[in-house]
Amino acid sequence: MAETTQKVALVTGGSRGIGRACAVALAENGFNVVLSFVSNKSAATEVEKTIQVLERDSLAVQGDVSNAANAQFILDETLNRFGRLDVLVNNAGITRDNLLIRMKDEDWQKVIDTNLTGAFYMTRAASKVMIKQRSGSIVNITSVSGIYGNPGQINYSASKAGLIGMTKSAAKELASRNITVNAVAPGFIVTDMTDGLDTTKVLEHIPLGRLGTSEDIANAVLFLVTSGNYITGQVLQVDGGLVL
């Protein structure tokens, strides 16, 4: 096991979108970064190289967080490389949208498995390391859909609402070990998951008058893990005022 005094962050689903922005922002602020990905190796390699240009060490690990063995493998590879873990960002997530009465069992289960169970597997594995260190920060990327619900996304909304509950429970369990657990709830963010959506009506309900960017979310995550030492169990909405 390698040892380093440089702080280490692990971002799941870090090869694109919000995950990529979080990985780069953390590297820009002095963290060595591990990012997990499922299939897009070329995108993960590009993020790795971007971080290395910032003179930080990086490691891309392939693994599906919805599988407990894969989640543990990602954590083990992090420790093998760096010997510590200071920040976990549970960002990996998918959508399989449909109306309730038309939703297939497998589309319900896959979203729950990835978005909620995957975050549980990673949090369970990471917390064991952080408890021994007596320090750490965990940030779960939820969604405003988990706060107010969204038609056509009952699986996604349920997974993100569950993630909020998990955040609050974990925050209470881990606080005595100097570990903070918070959630960031994005509104409508410009990513490949929102490509093709007609956002005209959505913009009418956003007081700031624009969609968010991945960097907006990354900045919130960065705040929580670098300046949020006395913040835990909270859900930070980054939505331009969409849900007030």
PDB file of N, CA, C and O in Angstrom, residues 9-41:
ATOM      1  N   ALA A   9      -9.174  12.233  -3.329  1.00  0.00           N
ATOM      2  CA  ALA A   9     -10.619  12.236  -3.554  1.00  0.00           C
ATOM      3  C   ALA A   9     -10.988  11.149  -4.550  1.00  0.00           C
ATOM      4  O   ALA A   9     -10.262  10.906  -5.525  1.00  0.00           O
ATOM      5  N   LEU A  10     -12.108  10.504  -4.314  1.00  0.00           N
ATOM      6  CA  LEU A  10     -12.645   9.484  -5.213  1.00  0.00           C
ATOM      7  C   LEU A  10     -13.991   9.962  -5.726  1.00  0.00           C
ATOM      8  O   LEU A  10     -14.894  10.279  -4.941  1.00  0.00           O
ATOM      9  N   VAL A  11     -14.131  10.014  -7.049  1.00  0.00           N
ATOM     10  CA  VAL A  11     -15.372  10.466  -7.688  1.00  0.00           C
ATOM     11  C   VAL A  11     -15.923   9.327  -8.524  1.00  0.00           C
ATOM     12  O   VAL A  11     -15.279   8.886  -9.478  1.00  0.00           O
ATOM     13  N   THR A  12     -17.105   8.835  -8.178  1.00  0.00           N
ATOM     14  CA  THR A  12     -17.702   7.783  -9.000  1.00  0.00           C
ATOM     15  C   THR A  12     -18.396   8.417 -10.205  1.00  0.00           C
ATOM     16  O   THR A  12     -18.904   9.535 -10.136  1.00  0.00           O
ATOM     17  N   GLY A  13     -18.388   7.691 -11.315  1.00  0.00           N
ATOM     18  CA  GLY A  13     -18.942   8.259 -12.538  1.00  0.00           C
ATOM     19  C   GLY A  13     -18.208   9.510 -12.947  1.00  0.00           C
ATOM     20  O   GLY A  13     -18.811  10.504 -13.367  1.00  0.00           O
ATOM     21  N   GLY A  14     -16.879   9.447 -12.856  1.00  0.00           N
ATOM     22  CA  GLY A  14     -16.071  10.659 -13.033  1.00  0.00           C
ATOM     23  C   GLY A  14     -15.567  10.923 -14.433  1.00  0.00           C
ATOM     24  O   GLY A  14     -14.753  11.818 -14.624  1.00  0.00           O
ATOM     25  N   SER A  15     -16.057  10.189 -15.413  1.00  0.00           N
ATOM     26  CA  SER A  15     -15.507  10.343 -16.754  1.00  0.00           C
ATOM     27  C   SER A  15     -16.209  11.404 -17.586  1.00  0.00           C
ATOM     28  O   SER A  15     -15.714  11.799 -18.646  1.00  0.00           O
ATOM     29  N   ARG A  16     -17.357  11.890 -17.115  1.00  0.00           N
ATOM     30  CA  ARG A  16     -18.098  12.863 -17.919  1.00  0.00           C
ATOM     31  C   ARG A  16     -19.003  13.706 -17.030  1.00  0.00           C
ATOM     32  O   ARG A  16     -19.215  13.399 -15.856  1.00  0.00           O
ATOM     33  N   GLY A  17     -19.536  14.772 -17.609  1.00  0.00           N
ATOM     34  CA  GLY A  17     -20.543  15.580 -16.956  1.00  0.00           C
ATOM     35  C   GLY A  17     -20.143  16.112 -15.595  1.00  0.00           C
ATOM     36  O   GLY A  17     -19.034  16.622 -15.395  1.00  0.00           O
ATOM     37  N   ILE A  18     -21.039  15.980 -14.642  1.00  0.00           N
ATOM     38  CA  ILE A  18     -20.818  16.483 -13.291  1.00  0.00           C
ATOM     39  C   ILE A  18     -19.625  15.798 -12.642  1.00  0.00           C
ATOM     40  O   ILE A  18     -18.811  16.439 -11.963  1.00  0.00           O
ATOM     41  N   GLY A  19     -19.497  14.497 -12.838  1.00  0.00           N
ATOM     42  CA  GLY A  19     -18.377  13.766 -12.251  1.00  0.00           C
ATOM     43  C   GLY A  19     -17.039  14.268 -12.745  1.00  0.00           C
ATOM     44  O   GLY A  19     -16.099  14.451 -11.958  1.00  0.00           O
ATOM     45  N   ARG A  20     -16.941  14.502 -14.033  1.00  0.00           N
ATOM     46  CA  ARG A  20     -15.699  15.034 -14.607  1.00  0.00           C
ATOM     47  C   ARG A  20     -15.385  16.405 -14.024  1.00  0.00           C
ATOM     48  O   ARG A  20     -14.240  16.694 -13.646  1.00  0.00           O
ATOM     49  N   ALA A  21     -16.402  17.267 -13.953  1.00  0.00           N
ATOM     50  CA  ALA A  21     -16.190  18.615 -13.414  1.00  0.00           C
ATOM     51  C   ALA A  21     -15.722  18.560 -11.964  1.00  0.00           C
ATOM     52  O   ALA A  21     -14.848  19.322 -11.555  1.00  0.00           O
ATOM     53  N   CYS A  22     -16.289  17.633 -11.184  1.00  0.00           N
ATOM     54  CA  CYS A  22     -15.874  17.489  -9.780  1.00  0.00           C
ATOM     55  C   CYS A  22     -14.428  17.012  -9.697  1.00  0.00           C
ATOM     56  O   CYS A  22     -13.638  17.520  -8.892  1.00  0.00           O
ATOM     57  N   ALA A  23     -14.083  16.033 -10.523  1.00  0.00           N
ATOM     58  CA  ALA A  23     -12.725  15.497 -10.503  1.00  0.00           C
ATOM     59  C   ALA A  23     -11.700  16.576 -10.835  1.00  0.00           C
ATOM     60  O   ALA A  23     -10.668  16.710 -10.155  1.00  0.00           O
ATOM     61  N   VAL A  24     -11.976  17.361 -11.856  1.00  0.00           N
ATOM     62  CA  VAL A  24     -11.046  18.414 -12.273  1.00  0.00           C
ATOM     63  C   VAL A  24     -10.963  19.514 -11.211  1.00  0.00           C
ATOM     64  O   VAL A  24      -9.869  19.991 -10.873  1.00  0.00           O
ATOM     65  N   ALA A  25     -12.104  19.919 -10.659  1.00  0.00           N
ATOM     66  CA  ALA A  25     -12.109  20.969  -9.635  1.00  0.00           C
ATOM     67  C   ALA A  25     -11.326  20.541  -8.402  1.00  0.00           C
ATOM     68  O   ALA A  25     -10.576  21.335  -7.814  1.00  0.00           O
ATOM     69  N   LEU A  26     -11.473  19.295  -7.998  1.00  0.00           N
ATOM     70  CA  LEU A  26     -10.732  18.790  -6.846  1.00  0.00           C
ATOM     71  C   LEU A  26      -9.234  18.778  -7.128  1.00  0.00           C
ATOM     72  O   LEU A  26      -8.418  19.152  -6.279  1.00  0.00           O
ATOM     73  N   ALA A  27      -8.859  18.380  -8.329  1.00  0.00           N
ATOM     74  CA  ALA A  27      -7.442  18.381  -8.704  1.00  0.00           C
ATOM     75  C   ALA A  27      -6.882  19.795  -8.722  1.00  0.00           C
ATOM     76  O   ALA A  27      -5.758  20.042  -8.266  1.00  0.00           O
ATOM     77  N   GLU A  28      -7.687  20.724  -9.225  1.00  0.00           N
ATOM     78  CA  GLU A  28      -7.242  22.127  -9.256  1.00  0.00           C
ATOM     79  C   GLU A  28      -7.016  22.678  -7.860  1.00  0.00           C
ATOM     80  O   GLU A  28      -6.270  23.643  -7.692  1.00  0.00           O
ATOM     81  N   ASN A  29      -7.640  22.058  -6.887  1.00  0.00           N
ATOM     82  CA  ASN A  29      -7.515  22.523  -5.505  1.00  0.00           C
ATOM     83  C   ASN A  29      -6.664  21.585  -4.658  1.00  0.00           C
ATOM     84  O   ASN A  29      -6.807  21.538  -3.436  1.00  0.00           O
ATOM     85  N   GLY A  30      -5.757  20.859  -5.309  1.00  0.00           N
ATOM     86  CA  GLY A  30      -4.712  20.151  -4.595  1.00  0.00           C
ATOM     87  C   GLY A  30      -4.935  18.687  -4.287  1.00  0.00           C
ATOM     88  O   GLY A  30      -4.077  18.048  -3.680  1.00  0.00           O
ATOM     89  N   PHE A  31      -6.066  18.124  -4.709  1.00  0.00           N
ATOM     90  CA  PHE A  31      -6.323  16.712  -4.431  1.00  0.00           C
ATOM     91  C   PHE A  31      -5.751  15.814  -5.521  1.00  0.00           C
ATOM     92  O   PHE A  31      -5.815  16.149  -6.712  1.00  0.00           O
ATOM     93  N   ASN A  32      -5.191  14.671  -5.126  1.00  0.00           N
ATOM     94  CA  ASN A  32      -5.024  13.575  -6.061  1.00  0.00           C
ATOM     95  C   ASN A  32      -6.404  12.956  -6.242  1.00  0.00           C
ATOM     96  O   ASN A  32      -7.194  12.901  -5.295  1.00  0.00           O
ATOM     97  N   VAL A  33      -6.704  12.471  -7.454  1.00  0.00           N
ATOM     98  CA  VAL A  33      -8.082  12.077  -7.757  1.00  0.00           C
ATOM     99  C   VAL A  33      -8.158  10.686  -8.383  1.00  0.00           C
ATOM    100  O   VAL A  33      -7.422  10.369  -9.322  1.00  0.00           O
ATOM    101  N   VAL A  34      -9.064   9.883  -7.830  1.00  0.00           N
ATOM    102  CA  VAL A  34      -9.438   8.602  -8.437  1.00  0.00           C
ATOM    103  C   VAL A  34     -10.832   8.777  -9.013  1.00  0.00           C
ATOM    104  O   VAL A  34     -11.712   9.347  -8.358  1.00  0.00           O
ATOM    105  N   LEU A  35     -11.038   8.324 -10.237  1.00  0.00           N
ATOM    106  CA  LEU A  35     -12.367   8.384 -10.832  1.00  0.00           C
ATOM    107  C   LEU A  35     -12.768   7.005 -11.311  1.00  0.00           C
ATOM    108  O   LEU A  35     -11.950   6.272 -11.865  1.00  0.00           O
ATOM    109  N   SER A  36     -14.003   6.645 -11.053  1.00  0.00           N
ATOM    110  CA  SER A  36     -14.499   5.358 -11.536  1.00  0.00           C
ATOM    111  C   SER A  36     -15.337   5.573 -12.780  1.00  0.00           C
ATOM    112  O   SER A  36     -15.920   6.638 -12.988  1.00  0.00           O
ATOM    113  N   PHE A  37     -15.367   4.551 -13.617  1.00  0.00           N
ATOM    114  CA  PHE A  37     -16.181   4.585 -14.824  1.00  0.00           C
ATOM    115  C   PHE A  37     -16.636   3.170 -15.129  1.00  0.00           C
ATOM    116  O   PHE A  37     -16.036   2.198 -14.667  1.00  0.00           O
ATOM    117  N   VAL A  38     -17.704   3.056 -15.930  1.00  0.00           N
ATOM    118  CA  VAL A  38     -18.227   1.735 -16.263  1.00  0.00           C
ATOM    119  C   VAL A  38     -17.720   1.255 -17.613  1.00  0.00           C
ATOM    120  O   VAL A  38     -17.202   0.147 -17.738  1.00  0.00           O
ATOM    121  N   SER A  39     -17.837   2.095 -18.643  1.00  0.00           N
ATOM    122  CA  SER A  39     -17.504   1.611 -19.991  1.00  0.00           C
ATOM    123  C   SER A  39     -16.710   2.580 -20.859  1.00  0.00           C
ATOM    124  O   SER A  39     -15.994   2.151 -21.764  1.00  0.00           O
ATOM    125  N   ASN A  40     -16.802   3.878 -20.599  1.00  0.00           N
ATOM    126  CA  ASN A  40     -16.177   4.865 -21.481  1.00  0.00           C
ATOM    127  C   ASN A  40     -14.714   5.094 -21.072  1.00  0.00           C
ATOM    128  O   ASN A  40     -14.370   6.099 -20.456  1.00  0.00           O
ATOM    129  N   LYS A  41     -13.864   4.152 -21.453  1.00  0.00           N
ATOM    130  CA  LYS A  41     -12.467   4.212 -21.049  1.00  0.00           C
ATOM    131  C   LYS A  41     -11.747   5.405 -21.647  1.00  0.00           C
ATOM    132  O   LYS A  41     -10.896   6.033 -20.994  1.00  0.00           O
TER     133      LYS A  41
END
